[in-house]
Short mmCIF file of C-alpha atoms and ligand atoms in Angstrom, two decimals:
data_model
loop_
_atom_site.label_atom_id
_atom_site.label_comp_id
_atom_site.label_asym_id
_atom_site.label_seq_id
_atom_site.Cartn_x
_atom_site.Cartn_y
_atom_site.Cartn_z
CA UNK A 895 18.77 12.48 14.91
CA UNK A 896 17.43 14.91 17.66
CA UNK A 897 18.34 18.45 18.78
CA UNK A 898 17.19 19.20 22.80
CA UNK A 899 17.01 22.99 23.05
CA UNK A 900 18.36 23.45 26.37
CA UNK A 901 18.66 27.59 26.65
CA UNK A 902 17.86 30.38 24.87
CA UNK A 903 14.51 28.94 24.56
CA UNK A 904 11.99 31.85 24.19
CA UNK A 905 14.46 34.11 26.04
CA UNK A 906 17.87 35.62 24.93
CA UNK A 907 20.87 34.17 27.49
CA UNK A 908 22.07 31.08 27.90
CA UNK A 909 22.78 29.68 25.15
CA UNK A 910 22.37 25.79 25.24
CA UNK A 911 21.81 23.26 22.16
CA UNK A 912 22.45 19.58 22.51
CA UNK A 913 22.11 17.37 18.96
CA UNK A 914 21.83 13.83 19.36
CA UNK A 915 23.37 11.74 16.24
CA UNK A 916 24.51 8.25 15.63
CA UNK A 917 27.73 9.21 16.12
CA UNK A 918 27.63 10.95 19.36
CA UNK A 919 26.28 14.20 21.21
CA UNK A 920 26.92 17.47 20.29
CA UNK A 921 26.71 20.51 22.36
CA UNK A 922 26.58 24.27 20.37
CA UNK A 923 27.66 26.71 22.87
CA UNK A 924 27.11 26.69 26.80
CA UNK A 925 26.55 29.87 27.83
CA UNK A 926 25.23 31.64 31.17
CA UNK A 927 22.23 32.52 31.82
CA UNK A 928 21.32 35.66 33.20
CA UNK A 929 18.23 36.87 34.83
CA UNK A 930 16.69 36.76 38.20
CA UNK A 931 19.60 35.98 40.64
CA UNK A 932 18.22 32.74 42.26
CA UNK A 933 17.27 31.19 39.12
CA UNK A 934 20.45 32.35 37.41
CA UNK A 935 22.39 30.44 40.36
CA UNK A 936 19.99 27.53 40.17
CA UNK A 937 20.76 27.05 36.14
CA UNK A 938 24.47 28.04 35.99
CA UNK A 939 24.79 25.37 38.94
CA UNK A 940 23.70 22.15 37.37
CA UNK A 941 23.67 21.80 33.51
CA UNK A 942 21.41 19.78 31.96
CA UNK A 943 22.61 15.89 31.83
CA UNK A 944 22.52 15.40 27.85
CA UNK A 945 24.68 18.77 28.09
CA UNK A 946 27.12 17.08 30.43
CA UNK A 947 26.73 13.84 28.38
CA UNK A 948 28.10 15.54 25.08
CA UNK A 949 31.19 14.04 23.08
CA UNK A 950 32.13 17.52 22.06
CA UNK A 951 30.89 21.28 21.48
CA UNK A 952 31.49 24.61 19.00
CA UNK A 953 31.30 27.78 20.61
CA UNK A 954 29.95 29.94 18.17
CA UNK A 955 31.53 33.19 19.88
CA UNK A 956 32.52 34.51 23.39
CA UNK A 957 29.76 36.46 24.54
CA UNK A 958 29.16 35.09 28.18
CA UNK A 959 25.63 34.12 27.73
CA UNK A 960 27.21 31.69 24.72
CA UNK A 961 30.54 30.48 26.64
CA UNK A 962 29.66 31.50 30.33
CA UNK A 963 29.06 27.93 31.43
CA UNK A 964 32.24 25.79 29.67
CA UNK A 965 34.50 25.87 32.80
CA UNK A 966 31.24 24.17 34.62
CA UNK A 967 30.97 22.05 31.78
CA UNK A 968 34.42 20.79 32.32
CA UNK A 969 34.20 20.77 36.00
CA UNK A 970 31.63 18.02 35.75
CA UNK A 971 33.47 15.36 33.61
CA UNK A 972 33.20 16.50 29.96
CA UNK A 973 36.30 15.15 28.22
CA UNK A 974 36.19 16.23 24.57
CA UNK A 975 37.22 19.41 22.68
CA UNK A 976 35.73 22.44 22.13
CA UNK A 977 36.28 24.17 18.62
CA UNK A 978 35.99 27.83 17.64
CA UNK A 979 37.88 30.06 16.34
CA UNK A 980 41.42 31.59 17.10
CA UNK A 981 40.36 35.17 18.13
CA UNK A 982 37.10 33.49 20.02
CA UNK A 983 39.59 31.32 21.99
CA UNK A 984 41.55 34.38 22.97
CA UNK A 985 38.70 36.16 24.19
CA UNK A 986 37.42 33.42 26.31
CA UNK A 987 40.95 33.54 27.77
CA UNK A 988 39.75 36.95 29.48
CA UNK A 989 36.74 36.45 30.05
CA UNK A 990 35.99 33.32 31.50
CA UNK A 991 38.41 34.52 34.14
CA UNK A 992 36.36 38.12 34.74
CA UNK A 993 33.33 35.84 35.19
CA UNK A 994 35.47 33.12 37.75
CA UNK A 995 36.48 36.67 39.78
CA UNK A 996 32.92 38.02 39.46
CA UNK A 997 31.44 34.52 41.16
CA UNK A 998 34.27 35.08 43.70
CA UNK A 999 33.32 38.42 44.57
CA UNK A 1000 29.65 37.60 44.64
CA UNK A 1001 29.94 34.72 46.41
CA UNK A 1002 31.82 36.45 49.06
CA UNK A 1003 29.22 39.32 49.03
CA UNK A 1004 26.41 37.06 49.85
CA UNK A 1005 28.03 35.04 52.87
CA UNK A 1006 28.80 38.51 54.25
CA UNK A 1007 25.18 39.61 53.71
CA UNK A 1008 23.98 36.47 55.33
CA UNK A 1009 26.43 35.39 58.00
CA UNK A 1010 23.97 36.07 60.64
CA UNK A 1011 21.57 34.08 59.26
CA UNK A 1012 20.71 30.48 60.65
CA UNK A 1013 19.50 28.88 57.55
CA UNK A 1014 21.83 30.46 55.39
CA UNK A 1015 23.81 28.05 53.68
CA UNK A 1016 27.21 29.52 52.53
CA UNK A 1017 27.43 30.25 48.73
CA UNK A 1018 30.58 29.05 46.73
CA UNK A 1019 31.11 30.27 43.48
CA UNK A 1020 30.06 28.13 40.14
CA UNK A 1021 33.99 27.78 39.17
CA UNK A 1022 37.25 29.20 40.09
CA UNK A 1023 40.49 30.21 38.09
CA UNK A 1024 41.63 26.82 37.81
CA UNK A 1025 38.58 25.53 36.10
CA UNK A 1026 38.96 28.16 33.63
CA UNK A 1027 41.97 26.68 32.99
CA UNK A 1028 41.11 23.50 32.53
CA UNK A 1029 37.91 24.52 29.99
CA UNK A 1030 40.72 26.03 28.03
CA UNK A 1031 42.93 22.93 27.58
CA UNK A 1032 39.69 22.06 25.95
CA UNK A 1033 39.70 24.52 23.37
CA UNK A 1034 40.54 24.02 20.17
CA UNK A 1035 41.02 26.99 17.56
CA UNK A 1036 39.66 26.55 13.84
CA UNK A 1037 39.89 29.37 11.54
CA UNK A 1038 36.52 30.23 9.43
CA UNK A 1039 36.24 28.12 6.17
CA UNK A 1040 38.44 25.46 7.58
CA UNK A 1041 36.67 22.03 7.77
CA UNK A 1042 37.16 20.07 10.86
CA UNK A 1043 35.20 16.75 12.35
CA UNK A 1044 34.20 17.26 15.64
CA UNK A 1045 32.09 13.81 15.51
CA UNK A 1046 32.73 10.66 13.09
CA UNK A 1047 30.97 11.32 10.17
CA UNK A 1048 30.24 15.19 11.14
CA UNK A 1049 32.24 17.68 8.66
CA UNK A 1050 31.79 21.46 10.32
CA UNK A 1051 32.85 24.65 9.07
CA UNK A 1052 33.02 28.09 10.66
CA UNK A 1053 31.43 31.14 8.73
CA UNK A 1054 31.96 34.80 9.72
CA UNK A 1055 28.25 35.69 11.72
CA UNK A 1056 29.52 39.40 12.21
CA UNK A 1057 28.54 39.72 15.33
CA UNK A 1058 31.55 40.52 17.54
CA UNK A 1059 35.42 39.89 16.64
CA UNK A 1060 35.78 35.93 15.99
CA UNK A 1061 31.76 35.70 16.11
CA UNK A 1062 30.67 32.25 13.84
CA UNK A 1063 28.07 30.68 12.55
CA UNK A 1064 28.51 27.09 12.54
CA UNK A 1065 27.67 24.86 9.17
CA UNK A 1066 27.09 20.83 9.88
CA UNK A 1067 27.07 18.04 7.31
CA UNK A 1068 25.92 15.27 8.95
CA UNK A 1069 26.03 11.52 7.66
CA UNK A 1070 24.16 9.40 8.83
CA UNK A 1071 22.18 5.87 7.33
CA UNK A 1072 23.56 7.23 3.60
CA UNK A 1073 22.06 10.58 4.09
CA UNK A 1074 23.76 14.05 4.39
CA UNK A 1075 21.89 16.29 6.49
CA UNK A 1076 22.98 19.99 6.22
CA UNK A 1077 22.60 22.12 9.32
CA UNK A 1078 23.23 25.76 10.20
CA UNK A 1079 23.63 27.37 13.28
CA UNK A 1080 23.44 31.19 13.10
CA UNK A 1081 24.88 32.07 16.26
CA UNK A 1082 24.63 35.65 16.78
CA UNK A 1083 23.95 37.33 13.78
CA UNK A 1084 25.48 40.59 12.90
CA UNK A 1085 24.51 43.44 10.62
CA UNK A 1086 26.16 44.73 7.32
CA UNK A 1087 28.30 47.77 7.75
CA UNK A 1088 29.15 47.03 11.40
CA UNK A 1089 32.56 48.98 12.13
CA UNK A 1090 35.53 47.25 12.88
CA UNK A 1091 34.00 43.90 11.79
CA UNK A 1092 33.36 42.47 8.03
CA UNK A 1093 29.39 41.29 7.09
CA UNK A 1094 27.61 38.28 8.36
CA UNK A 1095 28.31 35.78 5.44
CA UNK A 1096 24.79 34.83 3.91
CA UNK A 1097 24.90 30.89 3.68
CA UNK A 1098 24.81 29.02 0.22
CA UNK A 1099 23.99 25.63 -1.09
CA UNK A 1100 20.87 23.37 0.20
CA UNK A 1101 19.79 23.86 3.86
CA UNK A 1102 17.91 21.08 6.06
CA UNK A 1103 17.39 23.04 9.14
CA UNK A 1104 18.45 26.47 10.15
CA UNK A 1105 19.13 27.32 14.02
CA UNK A 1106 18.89 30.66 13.56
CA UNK A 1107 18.76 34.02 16.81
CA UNK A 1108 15.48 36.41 16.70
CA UNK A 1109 16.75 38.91 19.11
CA UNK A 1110 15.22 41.86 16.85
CA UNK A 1111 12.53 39.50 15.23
CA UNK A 1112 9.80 42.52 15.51
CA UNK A 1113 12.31 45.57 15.17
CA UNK A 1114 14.20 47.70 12.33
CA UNK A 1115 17.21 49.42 13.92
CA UNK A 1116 18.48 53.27 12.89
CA UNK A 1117 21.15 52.65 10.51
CA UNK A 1118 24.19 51.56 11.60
CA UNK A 1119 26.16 54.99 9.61
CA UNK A 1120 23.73 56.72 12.06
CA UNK A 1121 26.25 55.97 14.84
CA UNK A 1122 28.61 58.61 15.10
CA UNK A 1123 25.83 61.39 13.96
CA UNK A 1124 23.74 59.94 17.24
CA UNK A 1125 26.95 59.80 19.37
CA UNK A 1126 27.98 63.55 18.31
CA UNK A 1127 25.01 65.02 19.05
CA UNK A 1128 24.28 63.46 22.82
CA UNK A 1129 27.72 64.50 23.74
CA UNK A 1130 27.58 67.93 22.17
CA UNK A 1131 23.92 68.15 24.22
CA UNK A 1132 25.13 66.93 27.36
CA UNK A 1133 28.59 69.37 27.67
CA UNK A 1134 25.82 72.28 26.58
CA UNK A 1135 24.40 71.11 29.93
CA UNK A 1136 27.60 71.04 32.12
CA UNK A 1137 27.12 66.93 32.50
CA UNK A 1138 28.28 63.46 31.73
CA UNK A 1139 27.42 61.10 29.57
CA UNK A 1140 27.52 57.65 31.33
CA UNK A 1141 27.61 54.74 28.80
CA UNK A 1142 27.10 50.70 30.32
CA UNK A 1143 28.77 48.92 27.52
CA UNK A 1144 29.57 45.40 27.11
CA UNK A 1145 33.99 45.12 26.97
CA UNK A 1146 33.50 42.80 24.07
CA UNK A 1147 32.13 44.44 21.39
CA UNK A 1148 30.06 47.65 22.26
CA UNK A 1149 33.56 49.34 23.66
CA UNK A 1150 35.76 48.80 20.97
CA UNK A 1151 32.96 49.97 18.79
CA UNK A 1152 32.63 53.05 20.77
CA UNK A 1153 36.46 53.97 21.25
CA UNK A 1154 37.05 53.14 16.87
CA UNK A 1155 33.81 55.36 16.91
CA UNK A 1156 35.04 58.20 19.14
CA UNK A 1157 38.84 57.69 17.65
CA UNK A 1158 36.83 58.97 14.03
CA UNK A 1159 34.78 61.80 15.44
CA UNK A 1160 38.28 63.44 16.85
CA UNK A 1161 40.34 62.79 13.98
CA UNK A 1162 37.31 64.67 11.79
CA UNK A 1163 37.29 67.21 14.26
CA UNK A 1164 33.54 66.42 14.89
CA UNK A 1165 33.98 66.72 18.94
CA UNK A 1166 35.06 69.27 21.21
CA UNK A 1167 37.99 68.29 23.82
CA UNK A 1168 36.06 65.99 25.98
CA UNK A 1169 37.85 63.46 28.21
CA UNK A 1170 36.56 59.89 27.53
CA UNK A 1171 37.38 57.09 30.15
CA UNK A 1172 37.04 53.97 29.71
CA UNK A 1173 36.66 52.44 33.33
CA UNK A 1174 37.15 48.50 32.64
CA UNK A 1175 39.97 46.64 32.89
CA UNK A 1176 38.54 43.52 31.47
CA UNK A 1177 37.60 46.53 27.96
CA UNK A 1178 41.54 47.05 28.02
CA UNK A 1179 42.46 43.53 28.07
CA UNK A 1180 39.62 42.72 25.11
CA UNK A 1181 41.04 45.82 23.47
CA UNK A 1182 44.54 43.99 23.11
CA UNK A 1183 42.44 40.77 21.59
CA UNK A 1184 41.58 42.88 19.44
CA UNK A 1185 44.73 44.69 18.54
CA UNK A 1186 45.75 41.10 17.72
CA UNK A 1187 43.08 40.33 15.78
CA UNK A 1188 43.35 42.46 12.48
CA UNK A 1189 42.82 39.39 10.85
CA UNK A 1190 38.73 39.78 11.56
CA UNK A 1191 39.02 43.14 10.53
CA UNK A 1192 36.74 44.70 7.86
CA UNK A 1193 38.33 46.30 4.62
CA UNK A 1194 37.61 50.30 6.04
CA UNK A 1195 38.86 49.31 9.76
CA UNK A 1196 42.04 48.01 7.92
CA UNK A 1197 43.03 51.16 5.90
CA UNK A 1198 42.01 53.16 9.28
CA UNK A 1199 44.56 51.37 10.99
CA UNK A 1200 46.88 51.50 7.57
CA UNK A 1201 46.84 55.48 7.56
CA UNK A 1202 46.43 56.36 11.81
CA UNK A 1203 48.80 53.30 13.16
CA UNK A 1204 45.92 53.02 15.89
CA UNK A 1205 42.06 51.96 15.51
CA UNK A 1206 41.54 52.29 19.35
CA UNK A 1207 43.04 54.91 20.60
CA UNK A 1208 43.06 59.39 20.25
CA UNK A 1209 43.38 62.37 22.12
CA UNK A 1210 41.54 62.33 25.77
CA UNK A 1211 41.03 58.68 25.66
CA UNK A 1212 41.65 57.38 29.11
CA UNK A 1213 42.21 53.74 29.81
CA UNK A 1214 41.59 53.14 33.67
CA UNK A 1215 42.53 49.39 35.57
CA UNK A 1216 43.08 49.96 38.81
CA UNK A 1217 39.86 50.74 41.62
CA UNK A 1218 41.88 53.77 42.86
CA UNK A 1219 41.67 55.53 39.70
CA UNK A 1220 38.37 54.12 39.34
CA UNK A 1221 37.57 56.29 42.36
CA UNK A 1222 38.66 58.68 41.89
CA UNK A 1223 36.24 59.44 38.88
CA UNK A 1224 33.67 59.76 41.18
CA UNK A 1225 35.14 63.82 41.78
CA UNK A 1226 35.38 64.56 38.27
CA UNK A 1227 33.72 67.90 37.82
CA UNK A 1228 32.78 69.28 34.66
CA UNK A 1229 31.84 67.74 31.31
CA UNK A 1230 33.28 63.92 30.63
CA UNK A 1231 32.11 60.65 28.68
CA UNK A 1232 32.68 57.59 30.98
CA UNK A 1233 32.17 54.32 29.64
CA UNK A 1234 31.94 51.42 31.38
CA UNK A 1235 30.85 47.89 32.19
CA UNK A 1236 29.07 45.56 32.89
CA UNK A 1237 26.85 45.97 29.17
CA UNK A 1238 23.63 45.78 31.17
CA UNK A 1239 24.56 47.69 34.39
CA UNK A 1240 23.91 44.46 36.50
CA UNK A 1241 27.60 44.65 38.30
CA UNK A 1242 30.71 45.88 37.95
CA UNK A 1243 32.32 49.23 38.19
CA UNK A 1244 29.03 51.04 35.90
CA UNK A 1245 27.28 50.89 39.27
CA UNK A 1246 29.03 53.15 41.23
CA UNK A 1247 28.99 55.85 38.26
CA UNK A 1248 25.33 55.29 37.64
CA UNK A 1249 24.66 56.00 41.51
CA UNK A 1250 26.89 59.13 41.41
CA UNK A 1251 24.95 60.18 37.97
CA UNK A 1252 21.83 59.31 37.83
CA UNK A 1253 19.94 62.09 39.99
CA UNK A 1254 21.95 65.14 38.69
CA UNK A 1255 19.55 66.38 35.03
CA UNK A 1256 22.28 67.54 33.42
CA UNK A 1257 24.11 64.32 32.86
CA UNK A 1258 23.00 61.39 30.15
CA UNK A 1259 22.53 57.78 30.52
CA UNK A 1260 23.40 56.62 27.27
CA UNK A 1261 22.07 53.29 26.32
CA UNK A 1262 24.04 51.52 23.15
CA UNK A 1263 23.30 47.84 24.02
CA UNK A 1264 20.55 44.89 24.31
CA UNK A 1265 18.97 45.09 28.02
CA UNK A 1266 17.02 41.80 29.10
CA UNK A 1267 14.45 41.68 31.38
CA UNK A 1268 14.99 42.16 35.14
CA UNK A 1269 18.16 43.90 34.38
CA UNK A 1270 18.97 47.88 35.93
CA UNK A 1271 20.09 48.77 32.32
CA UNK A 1272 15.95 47.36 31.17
CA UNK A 1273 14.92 49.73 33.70
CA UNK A 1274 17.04 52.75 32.60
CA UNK A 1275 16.04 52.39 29.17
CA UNK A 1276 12.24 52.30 30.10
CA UNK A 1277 13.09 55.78 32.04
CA UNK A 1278 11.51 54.00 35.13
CA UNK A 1279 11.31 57.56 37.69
CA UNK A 1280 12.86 55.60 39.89
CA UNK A 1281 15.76 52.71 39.77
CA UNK A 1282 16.96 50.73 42.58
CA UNK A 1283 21.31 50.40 42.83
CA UNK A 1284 22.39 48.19 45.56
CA UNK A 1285 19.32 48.15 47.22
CA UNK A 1286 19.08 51.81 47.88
CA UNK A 1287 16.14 53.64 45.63
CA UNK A 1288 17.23 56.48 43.47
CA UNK A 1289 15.32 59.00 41.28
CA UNK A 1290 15.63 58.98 37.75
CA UNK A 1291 16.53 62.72 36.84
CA UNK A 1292 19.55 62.19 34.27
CA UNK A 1293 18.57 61.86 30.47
CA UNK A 1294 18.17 58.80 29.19
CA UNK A 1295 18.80 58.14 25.05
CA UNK A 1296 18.13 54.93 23.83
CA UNK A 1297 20.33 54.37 20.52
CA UNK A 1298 19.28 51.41 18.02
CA UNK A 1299 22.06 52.43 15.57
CA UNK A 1300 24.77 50.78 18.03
CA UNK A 1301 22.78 47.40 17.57
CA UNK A 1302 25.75 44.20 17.08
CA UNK A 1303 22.63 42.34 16.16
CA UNK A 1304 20.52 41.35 12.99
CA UNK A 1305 17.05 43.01 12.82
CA UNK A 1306 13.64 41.87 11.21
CA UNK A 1307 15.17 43.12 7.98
CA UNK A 1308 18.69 41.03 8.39
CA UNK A 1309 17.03 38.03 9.50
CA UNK A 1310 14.20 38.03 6.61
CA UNK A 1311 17.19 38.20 4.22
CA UNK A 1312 19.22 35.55 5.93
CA UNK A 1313 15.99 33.46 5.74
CA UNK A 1314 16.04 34.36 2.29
CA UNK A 1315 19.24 33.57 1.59
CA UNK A 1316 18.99 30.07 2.88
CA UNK A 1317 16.23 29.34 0.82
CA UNK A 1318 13.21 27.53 0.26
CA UNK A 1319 14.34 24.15 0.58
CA UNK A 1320 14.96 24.06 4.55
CA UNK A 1321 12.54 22.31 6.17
CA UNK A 1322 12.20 23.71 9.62
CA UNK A 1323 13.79 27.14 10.61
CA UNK A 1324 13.75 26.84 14.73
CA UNK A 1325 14.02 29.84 16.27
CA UNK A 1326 15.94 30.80 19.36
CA UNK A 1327 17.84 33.60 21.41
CA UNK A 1328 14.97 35.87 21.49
CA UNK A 1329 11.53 36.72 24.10
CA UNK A 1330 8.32 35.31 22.61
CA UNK A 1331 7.02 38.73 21.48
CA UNK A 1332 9.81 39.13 18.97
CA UNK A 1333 9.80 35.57 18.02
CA UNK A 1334 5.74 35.66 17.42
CA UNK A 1335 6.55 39.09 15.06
CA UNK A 1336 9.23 36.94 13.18
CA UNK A 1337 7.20 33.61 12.61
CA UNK A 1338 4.50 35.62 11.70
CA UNK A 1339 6.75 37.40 8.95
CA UNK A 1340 8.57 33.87 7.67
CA UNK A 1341 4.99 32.31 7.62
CA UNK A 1342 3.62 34.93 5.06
CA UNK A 1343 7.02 34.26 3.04
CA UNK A 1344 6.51 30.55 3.43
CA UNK A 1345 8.91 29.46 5.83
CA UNK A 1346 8.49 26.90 8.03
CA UNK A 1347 9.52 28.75 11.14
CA UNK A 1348 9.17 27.61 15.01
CA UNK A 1349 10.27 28.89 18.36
CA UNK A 1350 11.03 25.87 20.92
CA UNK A 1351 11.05 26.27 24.63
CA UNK A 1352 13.37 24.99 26.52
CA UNK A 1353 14.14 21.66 27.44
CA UNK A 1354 11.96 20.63 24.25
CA UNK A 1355 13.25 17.65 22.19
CA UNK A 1356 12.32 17.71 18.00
CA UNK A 1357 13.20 14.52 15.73
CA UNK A 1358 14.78 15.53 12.87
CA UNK A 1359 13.85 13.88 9.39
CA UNK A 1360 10.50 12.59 10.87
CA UNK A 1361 9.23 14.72 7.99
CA UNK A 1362 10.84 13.43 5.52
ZN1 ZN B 2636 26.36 37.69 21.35
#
C-alpha cells in the first residue's frame, strides 16, 4: 500500500493524492494549482500519470485548488466515478464552468498579446464546456455518514470538515492481506462556530494514518464571533472617510459568509444605510447552491432563516451579473462596500475595482481570505507601496485591514485538537496543504505532543505499513 503525494506538497493549491492498494488506485481530489502563470499552465496541462492511471477519486470539496483539474482528468481517459457529496456536486456544476470560461478568456488574452510574435505558439485553454460536462457524468453524490466502496475491499465514508458548504473529510477502511487499515483524509478543515456552516466533526475510533491540511500550522486566528465587530467598525471608518471598502472574496464561501454577516449587522441595526454590491455572477449562482443547501446548515443559520425567510439577502444588498452594470460601478461616488471576486484578486471583475480604488486614501482594501504567494491579494495584504494591476504600476494609498476572524480554515489550535482527537495510536500524521514555514511550526508542536508528524513534498512516494 503506497500514497504518492502529487500536490499540495509543502505549498497550499493543488490538491493531488494518489493511494496505491491491491485493489486499485485511488485519487483524493485533483485540484488546480495556482501560482506563477507558466508553471501553473505547465502543471494544470499534464497531470501526473499515476493520477491519470487512477480507478476512481473523492473530492473532498469544491474549492478550485481541490476540483480545478477533474474535467482534465477526464479529458485524458479516466473512466471511473468520482464521489462527494450532493451540495459539493452542485457547486462543481458552477464552477468548473467559471474556470472552463476563465481558460477561454485567458487563452484568448494571450494569443492577442502575442500574435506578433514569431515563436509564439498559440495557447488553447486546459478544457472547455464540454469537458466539464463530461467530468460531471463522472460524479457521483454521497451524503456524509453514508458508506460507499469506491474500490473492492475499500469502505469510505464522508464526515462534515466545516470548511465550506458540502466540505468533507474522507474516512477509508482499507482491506487488504486480512488487515484493515483505517485512513483519514482531512480535507480542508474548518473552525467551530463558523456561520452558516455546522463544526468540523472530530474523528473517532483507531486511526492508522491521518492526511491532514496545515494551512495555519504556526497561527491562532481572532475569534471567529469577532467577525461582525471587525466588519462594523472598517465600514463605519471608511464612510467617516467618504470611501469604499473593496473586499476580494472567494464566491464559494467568503461571500455568503459576508452577505449572512452583513444581512445580521442590518437587521440589528449595527450599520448605517450603506449600499453593498456584490459584483460576481459566479457569487449569485453559488448563492442559489446554497439556498438549496439548508441541509448543511448549522442549527443558528437555520432558525435565522426560520424567523427572516432569507439568510442572504437585506436592505442595500445589490446582486450585479451583467459587465454593464459591472461598469458602471466604476462612477459610484460616495460611500459603498463592493465585494467581489476572484478571492485572491488574481482575475476577474476585483481588478478593475482595485485599479479604480487603490490610490484614493480614503477607501479600504479589506482582506477576509487566504492569499498565496505571488498572488496581487499577497501583495495587498503585505501593504507593498506599490502593486502592479495589468501590468501598469500603481501606488498603494487606500487602507489596507487584514482580518483573521473571517478565516474558513483550522488554526494551530484546531489542528492540535484534531490531532488530539485522533489519538495516539496513528502512526504517521503526513502533513499537506500548507508552505514549509507553517508546516515546520506544526511538526514542531505535534513532536512535543508525541505525534509522529511529517510534511512530504511533492511527487514523494511513502509505503504504508513498512512500520509495522
Ligand atoms: Zn478549501
Amino acid at each position: 500500500m503506497k500514497i504518492k503525494f502529487l500536490g499540495a506538497a509543502q505549498e497550499v493549491t493543488g490538491s493531488m493524492h494518489v493511494l496505491e492498494l491491491e485493489a486499485g488506485s485511488l485519487l483524493i481530489d485533483c485540484g488546480f494549482y495556482q501560482g506563477r502563470r507558466a508553471e501553473a499552465r505547465e502543471r494544470n496541462q499534464e497531470l501526473p500519470g499515476e493520477v491519470e492511471a487512477a480507478d476512481a477519486a473523492i473530492l473532498s470539496h469544491a474549492h478550485i485548488d481541490h476540483s480545478g483539474s477533474l474535467p482534465t482528468l477526464v479529458k485524458s481517459g479516466f473512466a471511473g466515478r468520482i464521489y462527494t457529496t450532493p451540495a459539493t456536486r452542485d457547486l462543481c456544476d458552477y464552477m468548473l464552468r467559471d474556470s472552463a470560461r476563465i481558460q477561454k478568456a485567458d487563452a484568448a488574452y494571450l494569443n492577442r498579446k502575442f500574435a506578433e510574435d514569431p515563436d509564439f505558439e498559440p495557447v488553447l485553454p486546459i478544457y472547455e464546456e464540454q469537458d466539464v460536462e463530461r467530468a460531471l457524468d463522472r460524479f457521483v453524490s454521497v451524503p456524509y455518514h453514508q458508506t460507499f466502496e469506491p474500490l473492492p475491499g475499500v469502505t469510505a465514508t464522508l464526515l462534515d470538515a466545516g470548511h465550506i458548504l458540502g466540505s468533507a473529510q474522507i474516512l477509508l477502511e482499507i482491506r487488504e492481506r486480512g488487515q484493515t487499515t483505517r485512513m483519514l483524509f482531512s480535507g480542508d478543515l474548518g473552525r467551530k462556530g463558523l456561520p452558516i456552516l455546522r463544526d468540523p466533526e472530530l474523528p473517532s475510533g483507531r486511526l492508522d494514518y491521518v492526511v491532514m491540511e496545515s494551512t495555519y500550522g504556526d497561527r491562532v486566528h481572532d475569534p471567529v464571533g469577532q467577525m461582525r465587530d471587525d466588519l462594523e467598525r472598517v465600514i463605519r471608518d471608511t464612510m467617516a472617510r467618504g470611501g469604499k471598502v473593496i473586499v476580494p472574496a472567494f464566491a464559494v464561501g467568503r461571500t455568503q459568509e459576508l452577505i449572512y454577516a452583513l444581512s445580521e449587522l442590518v437587521r440589528a441595526g449595527r450599520l448605517p444605510p450603506v449600499p453593498v454590491y456584490f459584483d460576481s455572477p459566479l457569487a449569485i449562482d453559488v448563492t442559489e447552491v446554497f439556498r438549496r443547501h439548508s441541509e448543511c446548515f448549522d442549527v443558528e443559520t437555520r432558525a435565522f432563516l426560520h424567523d427572516n425567510g432569507e439568510v442572504f439577502g437585506f436592505a442595500g444588498a445589490h446582486f450585479i451579473s451583467s459587465s454593464e452594470e459591472s461598469i458602471r460601478l466604476n462612477e459610484l461616488r460616495g460611500p459603498a462596500v463592493i465585494i467581489s471576486a476572484s478571492g485572491m484578486a488574481e482575475a476577474g471583475r476585483i481588478l478593475h475595482h482595485l485599479r479604480n480604488n487603490v490610490e484614493d486614501p480614503r477607501n479600504t482594501i479589506l482582506i477576509v481570505g487566504f492569499m498565496a504567494q505571488h498572488t496581487l491579494g499577497r501583495r495587498l495584504a503585505e501593504r507593498r507601496p506599490k502593486v502592479k494591476i495589468w501590468g501598469v504600476e500603481r501606488e498603494l494609498r487606500a487602507h489596507v485591514e487584514v482580518l483573521s476572524s473571517f478565516s474558513a480554515h483550522a488554526d494551530r489550535d484546531d489542528l492540535l485538537r484534531y490531532a488530539e482527537a485522533c489519538g495516539a495510536s496513528t502512526r504517521r500524521f503526513f502533513l499537506v496543504h500548507g508552505e514549509p514555514a507553517p508546516q515546520h511550526a506544526l511538526i514542531a508542536a505535534m513532536t512535543q505532543r508525541g505525534f509522529a508528524a511529517y510534511a512530504p513534498e511533492r511527487g514523494e512516494t511513502v509505503e504504508l505499513g513498512s512500520e509495522r
